[in-house]
GROMACS .gro file of C-alpha atoms in nm:
model
  444
    1THR     CA    1   2.672   0.511   0.654
    2HIS     CA    2   2.795   0.182   0.514
    3THR     CA    3   3.156   0.071   0.474
    4HIS     CA    4   3.242  -0.196   0.217
    5THR     CA    5   3.506  -0.460   0.271
    6HIS     CA    6   3.754  -0.537  -0.007
    7PRO     CA    7   3.667  -0.567  -0.288
    8PRO     CA    8   3.386  -0.308  -0.286
    9HIS     CA    9   3.060  -0.412  -0.440
   10THR     CA   10   2.801  -0.142  -0.487
   11THR     CA   11   2.471  -0.191  -0.656
   12THR     CA   12   2.271   0.113  -0.759
   13THR     CA   13   1.927   0.026  -0.887
   14THR     CA   14   1.679   0.231  -1.089
   15PRO     CA   15   1.346   0.055  -1.021
   16PRO     CA   16   1.011   0.004  -1.193
   17ALA     CA   17   0.709   0.098  -0.987
   18LEU     CA   18   0.500  -0.187  -1.116
   19GLU     CA   19   0.176  -0.082  -0.959
   20SER     CA   20   0.259   0.252  -0.805
   21GLY     CA   21   0.175   0.484  -1.091
   22ARG     CA   22  -0.125   0.566  -1.301
   23GLN     CA   23  -0.171   0.453  -1.659
   24GLU     CA   24  -0.306   0.792  -1.761
   25ASP     CA   25   0.017   0.958  -1.643
   26ARG     CA   26   0.231   0.741  -1.869
   27PRO     CA   27   0.440   0.999  -2.053
   28GLY     CA   28   0.658   0.752  -2.236
   29LEU     CA   29   0.949   0.692  -2.006
   30GLN     CA   30   1.018   0.747  -1.642
   31SER     CA   31   1.353   0.621  -1.532
   32GLY     CA   32   1.435   0.472  -1.198
   33PRO     CA   33   1.755   0.372  -1.011
   34ALA     CA   34   2.075   0.200  -1.119
   35VAL     CA   35   2.273  -0.106  -0.995
   36GLY     CA   36   2.652  -0.162  -0.989
   37CYS     CA   37   2.801  -0.507  -0.942
   38GLY     CA   38   3.168  -0.488  -0.851
   39ARG     CA   39   3.475  -0.339  -1.014
   40ASP     CA   40   3.636  -0.674  -1.098
   41MET     CA   41   3.328  -0.832  -1.256
   42ALA     CA   42   3.331  -0.829  -1.635
   43PHE     CA   43   3.003  -0.756  -1.811
   44HIS     CA   44   2.885  -0.994  -2.083
   45SER     CA   45   2.615  -0.896  -2.326
   46GLU     CA   46   2.309  -1.121  -2.360
   47LEU     CA   47   2.401  -1.133  -2.729
   48GLY     CA   48   2.705  -1.349  -2.651
   49ASP     CA   49   3.071  -1.292  -2.570
   50GLU     CA   50   3.182  -1.272  -2.932
   51LYS     CA   51   2.955  -0.971  -2.994
   52ALA     CA   52   2.985  -0.820  -2.649
   53PHE     CA   53   3.181  -0.514  -2.755
   54LYS     CA   54   3.036  -0.456  -3.100
   55ILE     CA   55   2.892  -0.107  -3.141
   56GLN     CA   56   2.514  -0.128  -3.191
   57ARG     CA   57   2.235   0.113  -3.282
   58ALA     CA   58   2.012   0.276  -3.022
   59GLU     CA   59   1.703   0.226  -3.241
   60ASP     CA   60   1.750  -0.150  -3.202
   61GLY     CA   61   1.702  -0.134  -2.826
   62VAL     CA   62   2.041  -0.259  -2.709
   63PRO     CA   63   2.046  -0.431  -2.366
   64ASP     CA   64   2.365  -0.248  -2.263
   65LEU     CA   65   2.381   0.129  -2.311
   66THR     CA   66   2.762   0.125  -2.328
   67LYS     CA   67   2.740  -0.061  -2.660
   68ILE     CA   68   2.535   0.195  -2.854
   69SER     CA   69   2.705   0.414  -3.113
   70ASP     CA   70   2.550   0.745  -2.994
   71ILE     CA   71   2.607   0.766  -2.620
   72ASP     CA   72   2.436   1.099  -2.563
   73ASN     CA   73   2.102   1.203  -2.414
   74ALA     CA   74   1.914   1.146  -2.739
   75GLY     CA   75   2.070   0.806  -2.801
   76ILE     CA   76   2.012   0.686  -2.446
   77ALA     CA   77   1.650   0.803  -2.450
   78LEU     CA   78   1.587   0.637  -2.789
   79ASN     CA   79   1.739   0.310  -2.670
   80LEU     CA   80   1.532   0.308  -2.350
   81ARG     CA   81   1.215   0.401  -2.538
   82THR     CA   82   1.266   0.121  -2.792
   83ARG     CA   83   1.307  -0.139  -2.518
   84PHE     CA   84   1.021   0.011  -2.317
   85ALA     CA   85   0.786  -0.033  -2.615
   86ARG     CA   86   0.871  -0.406  -2.608
   87ASP     CA   87   0.803  -0.424  -2.232
   88GLU     CA   88   1.176  -0.461  -2.175
   89ILE     CA   89   1.188  -0.222  -1.881
   90TYR     CA   90   1.542  -0.309  -1.770
   91THR     CA   91   1.858  -0.191  -1.946
   92CYS     CA   92   2.218  -0.219  -1.830
   93CYS     CA   93   2.471   0.060  -1.840
   94GLY     CA   94   2.782  -0.149  -1.782
   95THR     CA   95   2.730  -0.285  -1.433
   96ILE     CA   96   2.450  -0.039  -1.353
   97LEU     CA   97   2.084  -0.132  -1.405
   98VAL     CA   98   1.835   0.124  -1.534
   99ALA     CA   99   1.460   0.061  -1.508
  100CYS     CA  100   1.165   0.239  -1.666
  101ASN     CA  101   0.831   0.236  -1.487
  102PRO     CA  102   0.582   0.033  -1.696
  103PHE     CA  103   0.277   0.159  -1.501
  104LYS     CA  104   0.123  -0.185  -1.534
  105ARG     CA  105   0.165  -0.536  -1.399
  106LEU     CA  106   0.426  -0.745  -1.580
  107THR     CA  107   0.477  -1.122  -1.570
  108CYS     CA  108   0.855  -1.129  -1.543
  109PHE     CA  109   0.873  -1.159  -1.164
  110GLU     CA  110   0.738  -1.510  -1.112
  111ALA     CA  111   0.901  -1.821  -0.962
  112ASP     CA  112   1.029  -1.926  -1.305
  113ASP     CA  113   1.207  -1.592  -1.337
  114VAL     CA  114   1.369  -1.640  -0.997
  115ARG     CA  115   1.501  -1.979  -1.111
  116ARG     CA  116   1.623  -1.831  -1.438
  117TYR     CA  117   1.861  -1.592  -1.262
  118THR     CA  118   1.962  -1.811  -0.968
  119GLY     CA  119   2.333  -1.888  -0.983
  120LYS     CA  120   2.388  -1.694  -1.309
  121ARG     CA  121   2.666  -1.440  -1.351
  122PHE     CA  122   2.568  -1.078  -1.402
  123GLY     CA  123   2.522  -1.023  -1.775
  124GLY     CA  124   2.465  -1.390  -1.852
  125GLU     CA  125   2.092  -1.327  -1.883
  126PRO     CA  126   1.889  -1.025  -2.004
  127PRO     CA  127   1.898  -0.722  -1.771
  128HIS     CA  128   1.671  -0.769  -1.467
  129ILE     CA  129   1.651  -0.664  -1.104
  130PHE     CA  130   1.685  -1.032  -1.012
  131ALA     CA  131   2.024  -1.032  -1.185
  132THR     CA  132   2.135  -0.747  -0.962
  133ALA     CA  133   2.004  -0.920  -0.648
  134GLU     CA  134   2.179  -1.242  -0.756
  135ALA     CA  135   2.508  -1.055  -0.811
  136ALA     CA  136   2.495  -0.915  -0.457
  137PHE     CA  137   2.396  -1.253  -0.310
  138ASP     CA  138   2.670  -1.433  -0.505
  139ASN     CA  139   2.928  -1.203  -0.347
  140ILE     CA  140   2.786  -1.301  -0.008
  141ARG     CA  141   2.829  -1.668  -0.102
  142GLN     CA  142   3.184  -1.603  -0.220
  143LYS     CA  143   3.264  -1.429   0.111
  144GLU     CA  144   3.339  -1.102  -0.065
  145GLY     CA  145   3.205  -0.900   0.229
  146ASN     CA  146   2.891  -0.700   0.296
  147GLN     CA  147   2.702  -0.571  -0.008
  148SER     CA  148   2.491  -0.263  -0.083
  149VAL     CA  149   2.216  -0.195  -0.333
  150VAL     CA  150   2.159   0.178  -0.376
  151ILE     CA  151   1.824   0.265  -0.533
  152SER     CA  152   1.773   0.617  -0.662
  153GLY     CA  153   1.536   0.789  -0.900
  154GLU     CA  154   1.266   1.051  -0.927
  155SER     CA  155   0.932   1.011  -0.756
  156GLY     CA  156   0.724   0.746  -0.930
  157SER     CA  157   1.018   0.566  -1.087
  158GLY     CA  158   0.956   0.253  -0.881
  159LYS     CA  159   1.217   0.254  -0.605
  160THR     CA  160   0.990   0.100  -0.343
  161GLU     CA  161   0.872  -0.175  -0.579
  162THR     CA  162   1.232  -0.254  -0.666
  163THR     CA  163   1.319  -0.286  -0.297
  164LYS     CA  164   1.032  -0.532  -0.257
  165LEU     CA  165   1.149  -0.733  -0.559
  166ILE     CA  166   1.501  -0.759  -0.418
  167LEU     CA  167   1.363  -0.886  -0.087
  168GLN     CA  168   1.133  -1.125  -0.276
  169TYR     CA  169   1.430  -1.268  -0.463
  170LEU     CA  170   1.654  -1.304  -0.158
  171THR     CA  171   1.387  -1.483   0.044
  172ALA     CA  172   1.314  -1.714  -0.251
  173VAL     CA  173   1.673  -1.829  -0.310
  174THR     CA  174   1.763  -1.894   0.055
  175ASN     CA  175   1.650  -2.162   0.298
  176ASN     CA  176   1.479  -1.979   0.581
  177PRO     CA  177   1.209  -2.052   0.839
  178ALA     CA  178   0.873  -1.948   0.693
  179TRP     CA  179   0.809  -1.698   0.971
  180ILE     CA  180   1.128  -1.504   0.894
  181GLU     CA  181   1.033  -1.466   0.528
  182GLN     CA  182   0.678  -1.370   0.619
  183GLN     CA  183   0.782  -1.106   0.869
  184ILE     CA  184   1.036  -0.948   0.632
  185LEU     CA  185   0.782  -0.924   0.350
  186GLU     CA  186   0.490  -0.813   0.571
  187ALA     CA  187   0.701  -0.532   0.719
  188ASN     CA  188   0.659  -0.361   0.380
  189THR     CA  189   0.281  -0.372   0.421
  190VAL     CA  190   0.304  -0.174   0.745
  191LEU     CA  191   0.562   0.069   0.606
  192GLU     CA  192   0.353   0.143   0.297
  193ALA     CA  193   0.038   0.204   0.500
  194PHE     CA  194   0.206   0.452   0.736
  195GLY     CA  195   0.477   0.595   0.509
  196ASN     CA  196   0.326   0.606   0.159
  197ALA     CA  197   0.071   0.841   0.004
  198ARG     CA  198  -0.087   0.939  -0.325
  199THR     CA  199   0.091   1.225  -0.502
  200LEU     CA  200   0.014   1.383  -0.837
  201ARG     CA  201   0.262   1.150  -1.007
  202ASN     CA  202   0.230   0.832  -0.805
  203ASN     CA  203  -0.054   0.655  -0.630
  204ASN     CA  204   0.180   0.483  -0.384
  205SER     CA  205   0.470   0.720  -0.326
  206SER     CA  206   0.708   0.658  -0.035
  207ARG     CA  207   0.735   0.976   0.169
  208PHE     CA  208   1.039   0.864   0.364
  209GLY     CA  209   1.375   0.702   0.295
  210LYS     CA  210   1.483   0.369   0.439
  211PHE     CA  211   1.785   0.144   0.467
  212THR     CA  212   1.695  -0.225   0.493
  213GLN     CA  213   1.971  -0.454   0.617
  214VAL     CA  214   1.908  -0.820   0.528
  215CYS     CA  215   2.130  -1.036   0.750
  216PHE     CA  216   2.276  -1.375   0.657
  217SER     CA  217   2.428  -1.664   0.851
  218HIS     CA  218   2.757  -1.838   0.761
  219GLU     CA  219   2.542  -2.080   0.558
  220CYS     CA  220   2.407  -1.781   0.358
  221ASN     CA  221   2.053  -1.813   0.494
  222ILE     CA  222   1.856  -1.510   0.610
  223THR     CA  223   1.860  -1.470   0.988
  224GLY     CA  224   1.662  -1.145   1.007
  225CYS     CA  225   1.661  -0.783   0.899
  226SER     CA  226   1.655  -0.432   1.037
  227ILE     CA  227   1.512  -0.108   0.900
  228GLU     CA  228   1.636   0.245   0.949
  229ASP     CA  229   1.412   0.530   0.833
  230TYR     CA  230   1.510   0.876   0.712
  231LEU     CA  231   1.317   1.204   0.693
  232LEU     CA  232   0.950   1.111   0.711
  233GLU     CA  233   0.753   1.385   0.536
  234LYS     CA  234   0.569   1.500   0.850
  235SER     CA  235   0.406   1.798   0.680
  236ARG     CA  236   0.189   1.557   0.477
  237VAL     CA  237  -0.005   1.475   0.795
  238SER     CA  238  -0.158   1.825   0.802
  239PHE     CA  239  -0.126   1.944   0.442
  240GLN     CA  240  -0.150   1.796   0.093
  241ALA     CA  241  -0.148   1.965  -0.245
  242GLU     CA  242  -0.465   1.963  -0.454
  243GLY     CA  243  -0.537   1.613  -0.586
  244GLU     CA  244  -0.310   1.437  -0.338
  245ARG     CA  245  -0.378   1.237  -0.022
  246GLY     CA  246  -0.228   1.204   0.323
  247TYR     CA  247  -0.085   0.876   0.443
  248HIS     CA  248  -0.279   0.569   0.328
  249VAL     CA  249  -0.350   0.443   0.680
  250PHE     CA  250  -0.584   0.733   0.760
  251TYR     CA  251  -0.815   0.647   0.470
  252GLN     CA  252  -0.787   0.276   0.541
  253LEU     CA  253  -0.895   0.331   0.901
  254CYS     CA  254  -1.192   0.544   0.790
  255ALA     CA  255  -1.301   0.279   0.538
  256ALA     CA  256  -1.273  -0.002   0.794
  257CYS     CA  257  -1.470   0.189   1.056
  258ARG     CA  258  -1.740   0.274   0.806
  259ALA     CA  259  -1.796  -0.099   0.759
  260ASN     CA  260  -1.761  -0.192   1.127
  261THR     CA  261  -1.982  -0.018   1.383
  262ASP     CA  262  -1.782  -0.145   1.681
  263ASP     CA  263  -1.457  -0.003   1.543
  264ARG     CA  264  -1.629   0.323   1.450
  265LEU     CA  265  -1.750   0.372   1.807
  266ARG     CA  266  -1.426   0.247   1.965
  267TYR     CA  267  -1.204   0.482   1.765
  268MET     CA  268  -1.460   0.763   1.714
  269VAL     CA  269  -1.388   0.772   1.341
  270GLU     CA  270  -1.598   0.946   1.076
  271ALA     CA  271  -1.575   0.975   0.696
  272PRO     CA  272  -1.256   1.130   0.552
  273LYS     CA  273  -1.445   1.443   0.447
  274SER     CA  274  -1.517   1.510   0.815
  275TYR     CA  275  -1.150   1.585   0.883
  276ARG     CA  276  -0.962   1.899   0.787
  277TYR     CA  277  -0.642   1.700   0.740
  278LEU     CA  278  -0.803   1.465   0.485
  279SER     CA  279  -1.052   1.685   0.301
  280GLN     CA  280  -0.851   1.994   0.206
  281SER     CA  281  -0.704   1.835  -0.109
  282THR     CA  282  -1.047   1.709  -0.233
  283CYS     CA  283  -0.896   1.366  -0.299
  284VAL     CA  284  -1.010   1.097  -0.055
  285ALA     CA  285  -1.011   0.787  -0.278
  286ILE     CA  286  -0.785   0.625  -0.539
  287ASP     CA  287  -0.938   0.457  -0.842
  288GLY     CA  288  -0.899   0.081  -0.823
  289VAL     CA  289  -0.783   0.081  -0.460
  290ASP     CA  290  -1.001  -0.073  -0.187
  291ASP     CA  291  -0.897   0.100   0.134
  292ARG     CA  292  -1.099  -0.138   0.348
  293ALA     CA  293  -0.925  -0.443   0.197
  294MET     CA  294  -0.590  -0.270   0.245
  295PHE     CA  295  -0.676  -0.219   0.612
  296ASP     CA  296  -0.746  -0.590   0.646
  297ASP     CA  297  -0.403  -0.657   0.494
  298LEU     CA  298  -0.249  -0.412   0.741
  299ARG     CA  299  -0.405  -0.586   1.040
  300ARG     CA  300  -0.292  -0.923   0.911
  301ALA     CA  301   0.063  -0.789   0.869
  302MET     CA  302   0.060  -0.653   1.225
  303THR     CA  303  -0.044  -0.996   1.351
  304VAL     CA  304   0.234  -1.166   1.153
  305LEU     CA  305   0.478  -0.921   1.314
  306ASP     CA  306   0.357  -1.032   1.659
  307MET     CA  307   0.196  -0.700   1.743
  308PRO     CA  308  -0.036  -0.757   2.044
  309ALA     CA  309  -0.404  -0.667   2.012
  310ASP     CA  310  -0.374  -0.393   2.275
  311MET     CA  311  -0.084  -0.232   2.085
  312GLN     CA  312  -0.283  -0.242   1.760
  313HIS     CA  313  -0.572  -0.076   1.944
  314GLU     CA  314  -0.344   0.202   2.070
  315VAL     CA  315  -0.202   0.257   1.720
  316PHE     CA  316  -0.547   0.306   1.567
  317ALA     CA  317  -0.663   0.520   1.860
  318THR     CA  318  -0.361   0.745   1.811
  319LEU     CA  319  -0.438   0.780   1.439
  320SER     CA  320  -0.793   0.889   1.523
  321ALA     CA  321  -0.662   1.141   1.777
  322VAL     CA  322  -0.428   1.292   1.517
  323LEU     CA  323  -0.721   1.347   1.280
  324LEU     CA  324  -0.931   1.502   1.556
  325LEU     CA  325  -0.649   1.740   1.650
  326GLY     CA  326  -0.672   1.886   1.301
  327ASN     CA  327  -1.038   1.980   1.358
  328LEU     CA  328  -0.962   2.212   1.651
  329GLU     CA  329  -1.053   2.567   1.545
  330PHE     CA  330  -0.978   2.796   1.846
  331ALA     CA  331  -1.152   3.120   1.932
  332ASP     CA  332  -0.950   3.440   1.890
  333ILE     CA  333  -0.935   3.652   2.207
  334ASP     CA  334  -0.852   4.015   2.117
  335GLY     CA  335  -0.579   3.902   1.882
  336GLU     CA  336  -0.356   3.819   2.177
  337SER     CA  337  -0.460   3.470   2.288
  338VAL     CA  338  -0.696   3.186   2.208
  339ASP     CA  339  -0.967   2.988   2.381
  340PHE     CA  340  -1.154   2.674   2.286
  341THR     CA  341  -1.498   2.677   2.125
  342SER     CA  342  -1.771   2.444   2.247
  343SER     CA  343  -1.699   2.207   1.957
  344ASP     CA  344  -1.327   2.221   2.045
  345THR     CA  345  -1.406   2.116   2.402
  346ALA     CA  346  -1.600   1.813   2.278
  347LEU     CA  347  -1.310   1.723   2.047
  348LEU     CA  348  -1.057   1.757   2.329
  349GLN     CA  349  -1.255   1.514   2.542
  350LYS     CA  350  -1.241   1.255   2.261
  351ILE     CA  351  -0.871   1.318   2.197
  352CYS     CA  352  -0.784   1.271   2.564
  353LEU     CA  353  -0.985   0.949   2.582
  354LEU     CA  354  -0.803   0.814   2.277
  355LEU     CA  355  -0.457   0.921   2.395
  356LYS     CA  356  -0.526   0.848   2.763
  357THR     CA  357  -0.392   1.188   2.860
  358ASP     CA  358  -0.498   1.467   3.096
  359GLN     CA  359  -0.730   1.719   2.930
  360ALA     CA  360  -0.610   2.021   3.131
  361ALA     CA  361  -0.247   1.947   3.040
  362LEU     CA  362  -0.334   1.908   2.671
  363GLN     CA  363  -0.533   2.233   2.666
  364LYS     CA  364  -0.241   2.419   2.823
  365ALA     CA  365   0.003   2.274   2.570
  366LEU     CA  366  -0.222   2.391   2.285
  367GLN     CA  367  -0.284   2.743   2.425
  368TYR     CA  368   0.057   2.843   2.557
  369ARG     CA  369   0.425   2.825   2.483
  370GLN     CA  370   0.677   2.815   2.763
  371ILE     CA  371   0.996   3.015   2.794
  372VAL     CA  372   1.254   3.002   3.072
  373VAL     CA  373   1.409   3.327   3.193
  374ARG     CA  374   1.688   3.301   3.450
  375GLY     CA  375   1.569   2.957   3.545
  376THR     CA  376   1.207   3.063   3.589
  377PRO     CA  377   0.952   2.915   3.343
  378SER     CA  378   0.683   3.146   3.206
  379ASP     CA  379   0.373   3.059   2.999
  380ILE     CA  380   0.314   3.290   2.703
  381PRO     CA  381  -0.033   3.284   2.536
  382LEU     CA  382  -0.036   3.186   2.170
  383ARG     CA  383  -0.208   3.401   1.912
  384ILE     CA  384  -0.450   3.222   1.684
  385LYS     CA  385  -0.211   3.167   1.392
  386ASP     CA  386   0.056   3.044   1.630
  387ALA     CA  387  -0.195   2.815   1.801
  388GLN     CA  388  -0.297   2.667   1.466
  389ALA     CA  389   0.068   2.608   1.370
  390ASN     CA  390   0.130   2.456   1.715
  391ARG     CA  391  -0.170   2.225   1.666
  392ASP     CA  392  -0.038   2.102   1.332
  393ALA     CA  393   0.315   2.058   1.467
  394SER     CA  394   0.177   1.855   1.757
  395ALA     CA  395  -0.019   1.628   1.521
  396GLN     CA  396   0.289   1.580   1.301
  397THR     CA  397   0.510   1.496   1.599
  398VAL     CA  398   0.264   1.242   1.738
  399TYR     CA  399   0.243   1.073   1.397
  400GLU     CA  400   0.621   1.069   1.350
  401ARG     CA  401   0.672   0.909   1.693
  402LEU     CA  402   0.405   0.651   1.613
  403PHE     CA  403   0.588   0.571   1.287
  404LYS     CA  404   0.918   0.525   1.469
  405LEU     CA  405   0.748   0.310   1.734
  406LEU     CA  406   0.622   0.075   1.463
  407ILE     CA  407   0.967   0.048   1.305
  408ALA     CA  408   1.122  -0.021   1.645
  409HIS     CA  409   0.869  -0.300   1.704
  410MET     CA  410   0.937  -0.454   1.362
  411ASN     CA  411   1.313  -0.440   1.419
  412GLN     CA  412   1.269  -0.611   1.754
  413LYS     CA  413   1.076  -0.895   1.595
  414THR     CA  414   1.305  -0.941   1.294
  415ASN     CA  415   1.630  -0.879   1.483
  416PRO     CA  416   1.882  -1.153   1.392
  417GLY     CA  417   2.063  -1.117   1.724
  418GLY     CA  418   2.420  -1.243   1.707
  419ARG     CA  419   2.356  -1.467   1.406
  420VAL     CA  420   2.504  -1.230   1.149
  421ALA     CA  421   2.796  -1.327   0.927
  422SER     CA  422   2.723  -1.074   0.651
  423PHE     CA  423   2.446  -0.858   0.515
  424ILE     CA  424   2.303  -0.699   0.202
  425GLY     CA  425   2.193  -0.341   0.257
  426VAL     CA  426   1.919  -0.194   0.037
  427LEU     CA  427   1.900   0.187   0.041
  428ASP     CA  428   1.571   0.331  -0.089
  429ILE     CA  429   1.579   0.711  -0.090
  430PHE     CA  430   1.260   0.892  -0.184
  431GLY     CA  431   1.253   1.094  -0.506
  432PHE     CA  432   1.221   1.469  -0.528
  433GLU     CA  433   0.905   1.644  -0.643
  434ASN     CA  434   0.870   2.016  -0.702
  435PHE     CA  435   0.537   2.141  -0.562
  436LYS     CA  436   0.385   2.489  -0.555
  437ILE     CA  437   0.454   2.481  -0.180
  438ASN     CA  438   0.772   2.295  -0.078
  439SER     CA  439   0.821   2.217   0.290
  440PHE     CA  440   1.154   2.172   0.468
  441GLU     CA  441   1.112   1.793   0.459
  442GLN     CA  442   1.055   1.806   0.083
  443LEU     CA  443   1.350   2.032   0.008
  444CYS     CA  444   1.600   1.826   0.204
   0.00000   0.00000   0.00000
């Protein structure tokens, strides 16, 4: 929850996923979030003040949707499509910014573009996410109070990329120690590895929501940031629809261990097809994505975030243990209980070595559930379907706690302490997708 000071300034952004989607999925238009810039800020068209309120035609690709003559679904779609065909992915709707995913790399996010929007009023230049970021930052400079950028849109619309572009702009226009900028930007590398996955519509879809609070000093320089996560899609750890993948980090770890014998032996990692959790969807690779190189980037980001070598080791060991948990099969005992097969026993030994836990305690947790009657605990044997569900729930919980541990570490390293005069909050909520099987996490 975020409370604005007077006057309220809310920015809702519909982002472009510049590299998240697939070119072959390009249906024409896929809209992202929207950005609002303050109730007392007048909007000026890029065509000039004297023509600012002249009604214009949608087929011309007007930069502000409020100026077109036919403000209906067809007119809005035509206007967006016309601009999209010219690689003009941003369109204003008054003080709200709408973005269409280009599904390709564009050249409008370079240092020259940052300079173009620095210090400019909203509407003084063509619509752009940098204009929205500048509007929020200008209100910080003018002591208008804390600001929020709310990013919403369907899956694949580019919300995560827009968040990164806002952070890129804010770090570029402020005078900060290099390590602060580096840690803020590298935190995204870790979050994407552990919280993003390939879906049918998006090769790099965020499967969690997050609120990033960028903190500023009285001199309007960045002093740090904090991240709060929402609703990680835990079910993706153990199940993916056909053609999708689990979280990127699993495949990155497998690729790195395939190339490094020491890591393969240390973490007991095999190829993705060896794991039930990674092979059931038949998709283990993404065209044009080098998982091994991405793993190198992940390790570098962890180092920038001051993550000790022993903590990195424990993170990767835990990931391997989660994958091995999914390979436990269980033997059905008269339909009333389960036991472990010989292959299960070998897997349990590896899992306990990786997690540094007691094997007898783990076996009991996987075979029984405990109830308490009148203060007396009783162990009830699990039937095979219940044991399998318990196994998957355990793997999901371990992964979720690992994810939260990483965020807690990043927040500790980027914590501004008491050096906070104001902040810009960026809310990135994941988009909804309707699958054949929708889990609780997906529906909420």
